[in-house]
Amino acid sequence: MSAYEVKGGKGLKLKGGTPINKKKSKKFTSEIKEVAADSNPPVPETKTYVVRQKTDAEIKFQEALKKRQKDKISQVAQKSHKERVADFNRKLEDLSEHYDIPKVGPG
């Protein structure tokens, strides 16, 4: 018998007495079968969609976003790769080096 083999058997033993067996009555199961046989196929519901109109402020905001995006794309397109690398190197030279120990106090 392996460690992963499932053992069949009784349910959990709970404190307080004998386990309660819940069985469906034959009457209940026969009622379910009758209802299932008598039921008609469901009628498809018609879905209504509400079209949301944008406000003037939302329209202006979307236009401003598009304009800023076009400006940013045009600025990136104007520079060559070489110019972008040169700008990046210049920016790095201006930064202080993070591993330098700052001098504090006299001496």
PDB file of C-alpha atoms in Angstrom:
ATOM      1  CA  MET A   1       0.000   0.000   0.000  1.00  0.00           C
ATOM      2  CA  SER A   2       1.598   3.276  -1.094  1.00  0.00           C
ATOM      3  CA  ALA A   3       1.526   6.495   0.879  1.00  0.00           C
ATOM      4  CA  TYR A   4      -0.613   8.198  -1.752  1.00  0.00           C
ATOM      5  CA  GLU A   5      -3.268   5.541  -2.064  1.00  0.00           C
ATOM      6  CA  VAL A   6      -6.728   6.656  -1.043  1.00  0.00           C
ATOM      7  CA  LYS A   7      -8.375   4.628   1.643  1.00  0.00           C
ATOM      8  CA  GLY A   8     -12.066   4.100   1.364  1.00  0.00           C
ATOM      9  CA  GLY A   9     -14.092   3.829   4.458  1.00  0.00           C
ATOM     10  CA  LYS A  10     -16.280   5.591   6.925  1.00  0.00           C
ATOM     11  CA  GLY A  11     -16.779   9.314   7.181  1.00  0.00           C
ATOM     12  CA  LEU A  12     -15.399  11.516   9.903  1.00  0.00           C
ATOM     13  CA  LYS A  13     -16.181  10.535  13.427  1.00  0.00           C
ATOM     14  CA  LEU A  14     -17.738  13.507  15.150  1.00  0.00           C
ATOM     15  CA  LYS A  15     -18.123  14.004  18.864  1.00  0.00           C
ATOM     16  CA  GLY A  16     -21.561  13.615  20.291  1.00  0.00           C
ATOM     17  CA  GLY A  17     -23.069  10.431  19.057  1.00  0.00           C
ATOM     18  CA  THR A  18     -24.039   8.559  15.986  1.00  0.00           C
ATOM     19  CA  PRO A  19     -23.693   9.994  12.498  1.00  0.00           C
ATOM     20  CA  ILE A  20     -26.876  11.204  10.821  1.00  0.00           C
ATOM     21  CA  ASN A  21     -27.557   9.668   7.448  1.00  0.00           C
ATOM     22  CA  LYS A  22     -29.436  12.002   5.140  1.00  0.00           C
ATOM     23  CA  LYS A  23     -31.186  10.170   2.364  1.00  0.00           C
ATOM     24  CA  LYS A  24     -33.511  11.651  -0.223  1.00  0.00           C
ATOM     25  CA  SER A  25     -36.990  10.299  -0.076  1.00  0.00           C
ATOM     26  CA  LYS A  26     -38.406   8.530  -3.097  1.00  0.00           C
ATOM     27  CA  LYS A  27     -41.258  11.012  -3.154  1.00  0.00           C
ATOM     28  CA  PHE A  28     -38.879  13.953  -3.523  1.00  0.00           C
ATOM     29  CA  THR A  29     -36.877  12.360  -6.357  1.00  0.00           C
ATOM     30  CA  SER A  30     -40.056  11.457  -8.251  1.00  0.00           C
ATOM     31  CA  GLU A  31     -41.280  15.083  -7.951  1.00  0.00           C
ATOM     32  CA  ILE A  32     -37.997  16.320  -9.422  1.00  0.00           C
ATOM     33  CA  LYS A  33     -38.324  13.975 -12.374  1.00  0.00           C
ATOM     34  CA  GLU A  34     -41.907  15.121 -13.029  1.00  0.00           C
ATOM     35  CA  VAL A  35     -40.970  18.789 -12.916  1.00  0.00           C
ATOM     36  CA  ALA A  36     -38.018  18.224 -15.236  1.00  0.00           C
ATOM     37  CA  ALA A  37     -40.205  16.362 -17.735  1.00  0.00           C
ATOM     38  CA  ASP A  38     -42.981  18.969 -17.663  1.00  0.00           C
ATOM     39  CA  SER A  39     -40.794  22.057 -17.917  1.00  0.00           C
ATOM     40  CA  ASN A  40     -40.689  23.895 -21.229  1.00  0.00           C
ATOM     41  CA  PRO A  41     -37.389  25.018 -22.746  1.00  0.00           C
ATOM     42  CA  PRO A  42     -36.403  28.420 -21.383  1.00  0.00           C
ATOM     43  CA  VAL A  43     -37.347  31.447 -23.474  1.00  0.00           C
ATOM     44  CA  PRO A  44     -34.269  33.484 -24.413  1.00  0.00           C
ATOM     45  CA  GLU A  45     -34.349  36.886 -22.814  1.00  0.00           C
ATOM     46  CA  THR A  46     -33.804  39.930 -24.960  1.00  0.00           C
ATOM     47  CA  LYS A  47     -30.885  41.954 -23.728  1.00  0.00           C
ATOM     48  CA  THR A  48     -31.025  45.704 -23.827  1.00  0.00           C
ATOM     49  CA  TYR A  49     -27.839  47.681 -24.045  1.00  0.00           C
ATOM     50  CA  VAL A  50     -27.487  51.224 -22.831  1.00  0.00           C
ATOM     51  CA  VAL A  51     -25.193  53.374 -24.911  1.00  0.00           C
ATOM     52  CA  ARG A  52     -23.328  55.781 -22.688  1.00  0.00           C
ATOM     53  CA  GLN A  53     -22.729  59.210 -24.161  1.00  0.00           C
ATOM     54  CA  LYS A  54     -19.472  60.908 -23.254  1.00  0.00           C
ATOM     55  CA  THR A  55     -19.613  64.301 -21.614  1.00  0.00           C
ATOM     56  CA  ASP A  56     -17.883  67.355 -23.067  1.00  0.00           C
ATOM     57  CA  ALA A  57     -15.146  67.120 -20.443  1.00  0.00           C
ATOM     58  CA  GLU A  58     -14.470  63.461 -21.313  1.00  0.00           C
ATOM     59  CA  ILE A  59     -14.269  64.277 -25.017  1.00  0.00           C
ATOM     60  CA  LYS A  60     -11.828  67.152 -24.387  1.00  0.00           C
ATOM     61  CA  PHE A  61      -9.746  64.926 -22.114  1.00  0.00           C
ATOM     62  CA  GLN A  62      -9.504  62.215 -24.796  1.00  0.00           C
ATOM     63  CA  GLU A  63      -8.491  64.817 -27.399  1.00  0.00           C
ATOM     64  CA  ALA A  64      -5.805  66.222 -25.078  1.00  0.00           C
ATOM     65  CA  LEU A  65      -4.433  62.705 -24.481  1.00  0.00           C
ATOM     66  CA  LYS A  66      -4.255  62.050 -28.228  1.00  0.00           C
ATOM     67  CA  LYS A  67      -2.507  65.387 -28.811  1.00  0.00           C
ATOM     68  CA  ARG A  68       0.092  64.706 -26.096  1.00  0.00           C
ATOM     69  CA  GLN A  69       0.691  61.236 -27.465  1.00  0.00           C
ATOM     70  CA  LYS A  70       1.245  62.597 -31.003  1.00  0.00           C
ATOM     71  CA  ASP A  71       3.678  65.240 -29.668  1.00  0.00           C
ATOM     72  CA  LYS A  72       5.639  62.623 -27.727  1.00  0.00           C
ATOM     73  CA  ILE A  73       5.836  60.325 -30.741  1.00  0.00           C
ATOM     74  CA  SER A  74       7.020  63.159 -32.981  1.00  0.00           C
ATOM     75  CA  GLN A  75       9.747  64.120 -30.482  1.00  0.00           C
ATOM     76  CA  VAL A  76      10.998  60.544 -30.287  1.00  0.00           C
ATOM     77  CA  ALA A  77      10.931  60.200 -34.065  1.00  0.00           C
ATOM     78  CA  GLN A  78      13.038  63.339 -34.567  1.00  0.00           C
ATOM     79  CA  LYS A  79      16.020  62.059 -32.587  1.00  0.00           C
ATOM     80  CA  SER A  80      18.275  59.361 -33.929  1.00  0.00           C
ATOM     81  CA  HIS A  81      19.477  56.497 -31.779  1.00  0.00           C
ATOM     82  CA  LYS A  82      22.900  58.093 -31.486  1.00  0.00           C
ATOM     83  CA  GLU A  83      21.425  61.342 -30.159  1.00  0.00           C
ATOM     84  CA  ARG A  84      19.264  59.488 -27.648  1.00  0.00           C
ATOM     85  CA  VAL A  85      22.308  57.578 -26.337  1.00  0.00           C
ATOM     86  CA  ALA A  86      24.281  60.833 -26.047  1.00  0.00           C
ATOM     87  CA  ASP A  87      21.448  62.466 -24.071  1.00  0.00           C
ATOM     88  CA  PHE A  88      21.217  59.452 -21.792  1.00  0.00           C
ATOM     89  CA  ASN A  89      24.971  59.494 -21.141  1.00  0.00           C
ATOM     90  CA  ARG A  90      24.841  63.222 -20.385  1.00  0.00           C
ATOM     91  CA  LYS A  91      22.046  62.595 -17.910  1.00  0.00           C
ATOM     92  CA  LEU A  92      24.031  59.836 -16.195  1.00  0.00           C
ATOM     93  CA  GLU A  93      27.101  62.059 -15.915  1.00  0.00           C
ATOM     94  CA  ASP A  94      25.067  64.720 -14.108  1.00  0.00           C
ATOM     95  CA  LEU A  95      23.832  62.255 -11.491  1.00  0.00           C
ATOM     96  CA  SER A  96      25.848  61.652  -8.347  1.00  0.00           C
ATOM     97  CA  GLU A  97      27.151  58.144  -8.042  1.00  0.00           C
ATOM     98  CA  HIS A  98      25.178  56.117  -5.560  1.00  0.00           C
ATOM     99  CA  TYR A  99      28.162  54.258  -4.152  1.00  0.00           C
ATOM    100  CA  ASP A 100      30.186  57.378  -3.287  1.00  0.00           C
ATOM    101  CA  ILE A 101      30.489  58.035   0.435  1.00  0.00           C
ATOM    102  CA  PRO A 102      29.436  61.604   1.097  1.00  0.00           C
ATOM    103  CA  LYS A 103      31.877  63.630   3.158  1.00  0.00           C
ATOM    104  CA  VAL A 104      30.258  64.879   6.324  1.00  0.00           C
ATOM    105  CA  GLY A 105      31.864  67.096   8.901  1.00  0.00           C
ATOM    106  CA  PRO A 106      35.397  68.521   9.137  1.00  0.00           C
ATOM    107  CA  GLY A 107      38.430  66.676   7.936  1.00  0.00           C
TER     108      GLY A 107
END
